[in-house]
């Protein structure tokens, strides 16, 4: 570096910092936002989450578990007039028949569609009997 380069800006080094009269001064936070990362690939994060969450496989209930489940189901259906509160765990298939996820619906049971073999919850959730794995009253 030459001596000439060192003194190149001596004439302006002590001048006050320019402030625009047209635009208001940005805060440090506003300036930092300009340099924040952005999503260059739209939907990428969602797709990664989709792929990383591997679906569960459907479990088969043992005979005694099926009997207990059936007894609880009969009990809930018998009390439909009073809209019994229940927590129902069921398998929600995704794509393939044996792949999906287990979900739990809680609330009052509003009805039973005997023709379609579906329990109807107060919030409108419809749960097929073949997918139910547990009922808590």
Short mmCIF file of C-alpha atoms in Angstrom, two decimals:
data_model
loop_
_atom_site.label_atom_id
_atom_site.label_comp_id
_atom_site.label_asym_id
_atom_site.label_seq_id
_atom_site.Cartn_x
_atom_site.Cartn_y
_atom_site.Cartn_z
CA UNK A 1 0.00 0.00 0.00
CA UNK A 2 1.39 3.34 -0.98
CA UNK A 3 1.36 6.54 0.96
CA UNK A 4 -0.89 8.07 -1.68
CA UNK A 5 -3.56 5.37 -1.02
CA UNK A 6 -3.45 6.03 2.73
CA UNK A 7 -4.38 9.70 2.30
CA UNK A 8 -6.80 9.25 -0.56
CA UNK A 9 -9.92 10.15 1.50
CA UNK A 10 -8.44 12.62 3.94
CA UNK A 11 -10.60 15.41 2.54
CA UNK A 12 -13.90 13.66 3.39
CA UNK A 13 -13.01 11.49 6.39
CA UNK A 14 -14.19 14.05 8.97
CA UNK A 15 -17.38 15.12 7.22
CA UNK A 16 -20.69 14.27 8.96
CA UNK A 17 -22.53 11.12 7.86
CA UNK A 18 -25.09 11.85 5.16
CA UNK A 19 -28.75 11.60 6.20
CA UNK A 20 -31.42 11.54 3.52
CA UNK A 21 -34.07 14.21 3.63
CA UNK A 22 -36.35 12.02 1.49
CA UNK A 23 -36.26 8.78 3.47
CA UNK A 24 -36.48 8.21 7.19
CA UNK A 25 -33.52 6.66 9.00
CA UNK A 26 -33.75 2.85 9.33
CA UNK A 27 -33.32 1.21 12.71
CA UNK A 28 -30.70 -1.52 13.13
CA UNK A 29 -33.50 -4.12 13.19
CA UNK A 30 -34.93 -2.87 9.90
CA UNK A 31 -31.48 -2.96 8.35
CA UNK A 32 -30.89 -6.50 9.62
CA UNK A 33 -34.14 -7.74 8.05
CA UNK A 34 -32.71 -6.93 4.63
CA UNK A 35 -30.04 -9.55 5.13
CA UNK A 36 -32.19 -12.32 6.61
CA UNK A 37 -32.28 -15.60 4.70
CA UNK A 38 -35.24 -16.20 2.44
CA UNK A 39 -36.89 -19.36 1.14
CA UNK A 40 -35.34 -19.80 -2.27
CA UNK A 41 -37.19 -23.08 -2.78
CA UNK A 42 -40.88 -22.68 -2.06
CA UNK A 43 -42.39 -25.74 -0.37
CA UNK A 44 -38.98 -27.31 0.29
CA UNK A 45 -39.29 -27.32 4.10
CA UNK A 46 -42.80 -28.77 3.88
CA UNK A 47 -41.62 -31.53 1.55
CA UNK A 48 -38.71 -32.39 3.85
CA UNK A 49 -41.12 -32.69 6.78
CA UNK A 50 -43.43 -34.85 4.67
CA UNK A 51 -40.66 -37.24 3.67
CA UNK A 52 -39.07 -37.36 7.11
CA UNK A 53 -42.31 -38.26 8.88
CA UNK A 54 -42.56 -41.89 7.93
CA UNK A 55 -46.08 -43.22 8.22
CA UNK A 56 -46.85 -45.89 10.78
CA UNK A 57 -48.07 -49.31 9.86
CA UNK A 58 -51.42 -50.54 11.10
CA UNK A 59 -51.19 -52.77 14.16
CA UNK A 60 -53.39 -55.83 14.52
CA UNK A 61 -55.28 -56.10 17.79
CA UNK A 62 -55.20 -59.32 19.76
CA UNK A 63 -58.48 -61.16 20.37
CA UNK A 64 -58.80 -59.98 23.98
CA UNK A 65 -58.10 -56.37 22.92
CA UNK A 66 -60.80 -56.61 20.26
CA UNK A 67 -63.29 -57.91 22.83
CA UNK A 68 -62.51 -55.07 25.24
CA UNK A 69 -62.79 -52.55 22.41
CA UNK A 70 -66.12 -54.05 21.32
CA UNK A 71 -67.48 -53.85 24.89
CA UNK A 72 -66.52 -50.16 25.14
CA UNK A 73 -68.03 -49.48 21.73
CA UNK A 74 -71.33 -51.08 22.75
CA UNK A 75 -71.27 -49.00 25.94
CA UNK A 76 -70.74 -45.72 24.01
CA UNK A 77 -73.41 -46.54 21.41
CA UNK A 78 -75.83 -47.43 24.21
CA UNK A 79 -75.42 -43.95 25.72
CA UNK A 80 -75.76 -41.96 22.48
CA UNK A 81 -78.83 -40.08 23.72
CA UNK A 82 -76.73 -38.41 26.42
CA UNK A 83 -73.84 -37.70 23.98
CA UNK A 84 -71.13 -39.43 26.03
CA UNK A 85 -67.65 -37.94 26.20
CA UNK A 86 -65.02 -40.25 24.74
CA UNK A 87 -61.40 -40.29 23.68
CA UNK A 88 -61.10 -42.46 20.57
CA UNK A 89 -57.73 -43.48 19.14
CA UNK A 90 -57.91 -44.58 15.54
CA UNK A 91 -55.77 -45.30 12.51
CA UNK A 92 -55.96 -42.73 9.71
CA UNK A 93 -54.81 -44.43 6.48
CA UNK A 94 -52.63 -42.47 4.05
CA UNK A 95 -52.13 -43.68 0.53
CA UNK A 96 -51.67 -47.39 1.12
CA UNK A 97 -54.08 -49.43 3.15
CA UNK A 98 -51.61 -50.33 5.92
CA UNK A 99 -49.70 -47.02 6.04
CA UNK A 100 -50.88 -43.93 7.89
CA UNK A 101 -50.88 -42.39 11.33
CA UNK A 102 -52.65 -42.86 14.64
CA UNK A 103 -54.84 -40.00 15.80
CA UNK A 104 -57.00 -39.33 18.84
CA UNK A 105 -60.37 -37.59 18.75
CA UNK A 106 -61.77 -36.31 22.04
CA UNK A 107 -65.22 -34.96 22.69
CA UNK A 108 -68.87 -35.86 22.76
CA UNK A 109 -70.03 -38.69 20.53
CA UNK A 110 -72.92 -37.34 18.48
CA UNK A 111 -74.03 -40.44 16.64
CA UNK A 112 -73.41 -43.75 14.98
CA UNK A 113 -73.99 -44.32 11.26
CA UNK A 114 -74.88 -48.00 11.25
CA UNK A 115 -75.01 -48.25 7.47
CA UNK A 116 -71.47 -46.92 6.99
CA UNK A 117 -70.24 -48.30 10.34
CA UNK A 118 -68.91 -44.90 11.41
CA UNK A 119 -68.84 -43.09 14.75
CA UNK A 120 -69.65 -39.37 14.42
CA UNK A 121 -68.08 -36.98 16.90
CA UNK A 122 -69.59 -33.65 17.94
CA UNK A 123 -67.04 -31.70 15.85
CA UNK A 124 -68.05 -33.68 12.74
CA UNK A 125 -65.12 -36.11 12.76
CA UNK A 126 -66.19 -39.44 11.30
CA UNK A 127 -64.29 -42.52 12.47
CA UNK A 128 -64.69 -45.89 10.78
CA UNK A 129 -65.14 -48.72 13.27
CA UNK A 130 -62.47 -50.82 11.53
CA UNK A 131 -59.90 -48.11 12.26
CA UNK A 132 -60.59 -47.72 16.00
CA UNK A 133 -57.90 -49.17 18.29
CA UNK A 134 -58.91 -47.71 21.65
CA UNK A 135 -61.89 -46.02 23.34
CA UNK A 136 -61.72 -44.28 26.71
CA UNK A 137 -64.94 -43.09 28.33
#
